[in-house]
Amino acid sequence: MSDLYELIFETDNPCNTVIFETDTGKVLYQVATEQGKETVTRVKNGGGETLASWVWKDVRSDVITLGNGTPVPVSAWLNKSLVPFKDTVTFQDARGQKFKWKGNGPGLSFELYAEGNKTEPLVRFHKSRTMWDHTVQPPTSRTEPARLVMDSRGIAIQDMAVISFLVLEKSRRTRESSTLNRADAVGLTPGGLIPSQVVIRGIGWA
């Protein structure tokens, strides 16, 4: 990947975070989840326009609305492969071009490829990690935030890449946090919005 562009996640929570451009600090996306009769996650751009929203479902696939489109099951938009690789998911953009996310499984990291290109990812996800400096005593640490790194091809489908990643990462974490209830899994507080400063066990970038 050359001429890389980084999108930084303010908090380690795919259901509630702010995503900004690393060089300028410009806010590109705002992600928030609310719990009422239904649990709904919304993705807005930096100008406050809603790009996508999805309603959580306990048994069936979540239902997503892209822009002003018709609500559809997430499974109808993001098609999981059954064979030969169960950790891949495909989707199409508005022009019908196909893309494939790899890494949809426990302990893996997502990478997005264009159809027909198996070696050069458009987008790559880097998990948050703690960096230790042992050259000083006592050792000090800093947290390197989670980020999506993309090249010019990824930038061309940036909205679709970000939205599909958030949906898939939320689903992956929910599966891995199956012993927790929904509120615990996404850090929901009673009666409403997830506070951005709260990081709950089970939702950090694993």
Short mmCIF file of C-alpha atoms in Angstrom, two decimals:
data_model
loop_
_atom_site.label_atom_id
_atom_site.label_comp_id
_atom_site.label_asym_id
_atom_site.label_seq_id
_atom_site.Cartn_x
_atom_site.Cartn_y
_atom_site.Cartn_z
CA MET A 1 0.00 0.00 0.00
CA SER A 2 1.51 3.31 -1.12
CA ASP A 3 0.47 6.92 -0.41
CA LEU A 4 -1.31 5.81 2.73
CA TYR A 5 -4.13 7.68 4.43
CA GLU A 6 -4.98 7.03 8.08
CA LEU A 7 -8.31 7.27 9.88
CA ILE A 8 -7.95 7.24 13.67
CA PHE A 9 -10.56 5.98 16.16
CA GLU A 10 -10.96 8.22 19.20
CA THR A 11 -12.24 5.37 21.38
CA ASP A 12 -11.90 1.62 21.13
CA ASN A 13 -15.56 1.01 20.39
CA PRO A 14 -16.96 0.36 16.89
CA CYS A 15 -20.44 1.30 18.12
CA ASN A 16 -19.54 4.62 19.69
CA THR A 17 -16.55 6.59 18.51
CA VAL A 18 -15.30 9.56 16.54
CA ILE A 19 -13.12 8.87 13.50
CA PHE A 20 -10.75 11.59 12.39
CA GLU A 21 -8.03 12.20 9.82
CA THR A 22 -4.63 11.72 11.40
CA ASP A 23 -2.74 14.63 9.79
CA THR A 24 -5.29 17.41 10.23
CA GLY A 25 -7.41 16.11 13.09
CA LYS A 26 -10.53 16.75 11.00
CA VAL A 27 -13.56 14.77 12.18
CA LEU A 28 -14.71 12.50 9.37
CA TYR A 29 -17.29 10.26 11.05
CA GLN A 30 -19.29 10.13 14.26
CA VAL A 31 -20.66 6.78 15.43
CA ALA A 32 -23.26 6.57 18.20
CA THR A 33 -25.57 3.85 19.51
CA GLU A 34 -28.83 4.47 21.32
CA GLN A 35 -30.98 2.00 23.19
CA GLY A 36 -34.73 2.45 23.38
CA LYS A 37 -37.42 0.16 22.01
CA GLU A 38 -34.69 -0.83 19.58
CA THR A 39 -30.92 -0.57 19.70
CA VAL A 40 -29.78 1.58 16.77
CA THR A 41 -26.29 2.54 15.63
CA ARG A 42 -25.91 5.61 13.41
CA VAL A 43 -22.93 6.75 11.38
CA LYS A 44 -22.76 10.44 10.49
CA ASN A 45 -20.16 12.31 8.47
CA GLY A 46 -18.28 15.30 9.81
CA GLY A 47 -21.10 17.60 8.74
CA GLY A 48 -23.69 15.67 10.73
CA GLU A 49 -25.36 13.96 7.76
CA THR A 50 -26.48 10.39 8.49
CA LEU A 51 -24.72 8.01 6.12
CA ALA A 52 -26.04 4.76 7.56
CA SER A 53 -27.96 3.32 10.47
CA TRP A 54 -28.67 -0.21 11.54
CA VAL A 55 -31.13 -1.76 13.96
CA TRP A 56 -29.77 -4.55 16.11
CA LYS A 57 -31.53 -7.91 16.05
CA ASP A 58 -31.08 -10.71 18.56
CA VAL A 59 -31.65 -13.68 16.27
CA ARG A 60 -31.94 -12.49 12.70
CA SER A 61 -29.53 -10.27 10.80
CA ASP A 62 -29.36 -6.60 11.78
CA VAL A 63 -31.30 -4.31 9.43
CA ILE A 64 -29.30 -1.53 7.79
CA THR A 65 -30.31 1.63 5.93
CA LEU A 66 -27.69 3.24 3.70
CA GLY A 67 -28.36 6.94 3.21
CA ASN A 68 -31.95 7.41 2.09
CA GLY A 69 -32.20 3.86 0.82
CA THR A 70 -34.57 1.06 1.75
CA PRO A 71 -33.81 -0.89 4.94
CA VAL A 72 -32.36 -4.32 4.15
CA PRO A 73 -30.89 -7.13 6.24
CA VAL A 74 -27.15 -6.72 6.72
CA SER A 75 -26.76 -10.26 5.39
CA ALA A 76 -28.23 -9.12 2.05
CA TRP A 77 -25.58 -6.40 1.73
CA LEU A 78 -22.59 -8.12 3.31
CA ASN A 79 -22.44 -11.65 1.97
CA LYS A 80 -20.47 -14.08 4.11
CA SER A 81 -18.55 -16.79 2.31
CA LEU A 82 -19.24 -20.35 3.37
CA VAL A 83 -16.61 -22.09 1.25
CA PRO A 84 -13.72 -22.22 0.90
CA PHE A 85 -12.94 -19.38 3.34
CA LYS A 86 -15.46 -18.66 6.09
CA ASP A 87 -13.65 -15.51 7.23
CA THR A 88 -14.42 -13.45 4.10
CA VAL A 89 -17.35 -11.12 3.38
CA THR A 90 -18.19 -9.48 0.04
CA PHE A 91 -20.21 -6.42 -0.95
CA GLN A 92 -20.82 -4.23 -4.01
CA ASP A 93 -20.60 -0.48 -4.44
CA ALA A 94 -23.18 1.61 -6.32
CA ARG A 95 -21.46 0.81 -9.62
CA GLY A 96 -21.60 -2.91 -9.05
CA GLN A 97 -17.89 -3.33 -8.32
CA LYS A 98 -17.26 -6.11 -5.81
CA PHE A 99 -15.02 -5.93 -2.76
CA LYS A 100 -14.01 -8.51 -0.21
CA TRP A 101 -13.23 -8.15 3.49
CA LYS A 102 -10.87 -10.79 4.82
CA GLY A 103 -10.29 -11.45 8.50
CA ASN A 104 -13.87 -11.85 9.71
CA GLY A 105 -12.98 -14.28 12.47
CA PRO A 106 -11.62 -14.56 16.02
CA GLY A 107 -8.15 -13.11 16.48
CA LEU A 108 -7.95 -11.78 12.91
CA SER A 109 -7.69 -8.23 11.56
CA PHE A 110 -9.76 -6.96 8.67
CA GLU A 111 -8.29 -6.25 5.23
CA LEU A 112 -10.33 -5.07 2.24
CA TYR A 113 -9.53 -6.19 -1.31
CA ALA A 114 -11.00 -5.40 -4.70
CA GLU A 115 -12.36 -8.35 -6.63
CA GLY A 116 -9.62 -10.03 -8.60
CA ASN A 117 -6.78 -8.66 -6.46
CA LYS A 118 -5.75 -11.03 -3.68
CA THR A 119 -2.43 -9.43 -2.74
CA GLU A 120 -2.88 -5.66 -2.44
CA PRO A 121 -5.41 -4.52 0.19
CA LEU A 122 -7.22 -1.23 -0.30
CA VAL A 123 -7.88 -0.87 3.42
CA ARG A 124 -6.24 -2.46 6.43
CA PHE A 125 -7.34 -2.30 10.07
CA HIS A 126 -4.74 -1.93 12.81
CA LYS A 127 -5.88 -2.74 16.32
CA SER A 128 -5.17 -0.52 19.28
CA ARG A 129 -2.10 -1.55 21.26
CA THR A 130 -0.07 -0.46 24.24
CA MET A 131 3.54 0.54 23.56
CA TRP A 132 6.06 0.31 26.42
CA ASP A 133 9.30 2.26 26.75
CA HIS A 134 11.77 0.27 28.85
CA THR A 135 14.63 2.72 28.34
CA VAL A 136 13.41 4.68 31.36
CA GLN A 137 12.67 3.62 34.92
CA PRO A 138 9.99 2.98 35.75
CA PRO A 139 8.90 1.98 32.23
CA THR A 140 6.29 4.23 30.63
CA SER A 141 3.52 3.32 28.24
CA ARG A 142 1.39 4.95 25.60
CA THR A 143 -1.62 3.69 23.70
CA GLU A 144 -1.50 3.58 19.93
CA PRO A 145 -5.13 4.05 18.82
CA ALA A 146 -6.99 1.77 16.46
CA ARG A 147 -6.92 2.96 12.87
CA LEU A 148 -7.93 2.19 9.32
CA VAL A 149 -5.15 2.64 6.78
CA MET A 150 -6.10 2.97 3.12
CA ASP A 151 -4.59 3.81 -0.23
CA SER A 152 -6.10 5.88 -3.05
CA ARG A 153 -8.36 3.00 -4.09
CA GLY A 154 -9.72 2.78 -0.56
CA ILE A 155 -10.30 6.53 -0.43
CA ALA A 156 -12.49 6.22 -3.53
CA ILE A 157 -14.93 4.03 -1.55
CA GLN A 158 -14.14 5.44 1.88
CA ASP A 159 -17.73 5.74 3.16
CA MET A 160 -18.61 2.18 2.15
CA ALA A 161 -15.34 0.86 3.56
CA VAL A 162 -15.86 2.55 6.93
CA ILE A 163 -19.54 1.61 7.26
CA SER A 164 -19.01 -2.03 6.29
CA PHE A 165 -16.04 -2.29 8.64
CA LEU A 166 -18.02 -0.91 11.59
CA VAL A 167 -20.89 -3.34 10.95
CA LEU A 168 -18.57 -6.33 10.69
CA GLU A 169 -16.44 -5.38 13.68
CA LYS A 170 -19.55 -4.85 15.82
CA SER A 171 -20.83 -8.31 14.82
CA ARG A 172 -17.48 -9.95 15.47
CA ARG A 173 -17.25 -8.44 18.94
CA THR A 174 -20.81 -9.36 19.77
CA ARG A 175 -20.07 -12.98 18.88
CA GLU A 176 -16.88 -12.98 20.93
CA SER A 177 -18.73 -11.35 23.85
CA SER A 178 -21.62 -13.82 23.74
CA THR A 179 -21.35 -14.41 27.48
CA LEU A 180 -22.23 -10.76 28.09
CA ASN A 181 -25.58 -9.15 27.61
CA ARG A 182 -26.11 -6.58 24.88
CA ALA A 183 -25.61 -3.53 27.12
CA ASP A 184 -22.34 -4.90 28.50
CA ALA A 185 -21.07 -5.84 25.06
CA VAL A 186 -21.36 -2.34 23.61
CA GLY A 187 -20.97 -0.26 26.75
CA LEU A 188 -24.54 1.01 26.81
CA THR A 189 -25.57 2.96 29.86
CA PRO A 190 -29.16 2.71 31.15
CA GLY A 191 -31.60 4.61 28.98
CA GLY A 192 -29.53 5.95 26.19
CA LEU A 193 -26.36 7.00 24.50
CA ILE A 194 -23.01 5.37 25.09
CA PRO A 195 -20.65 7.94 26.65
CA SER A 196 -17.60 8.23 24.42
CA GLN A 197 -15.15 8.18 27.32
CA VAL A 198 -16.35 4.81 28.62
CA VAL A 199 -14.55 1.67 27.45
CA ILE A 200 -16.33 -1.46 28.64
CA ARG A 201 -14.80 -4.91 28.85
CA GLY A 202 -15.64 -6.93 25.80
CA ILE A 203 -15.74 -4.01 23.36
CA GLY A 204 -12.09 -2.93 23.23
CA TRP A 205 -10.21 -3.72 20.05
CA ALA A 206 -9.36 -7.36 20.70
#
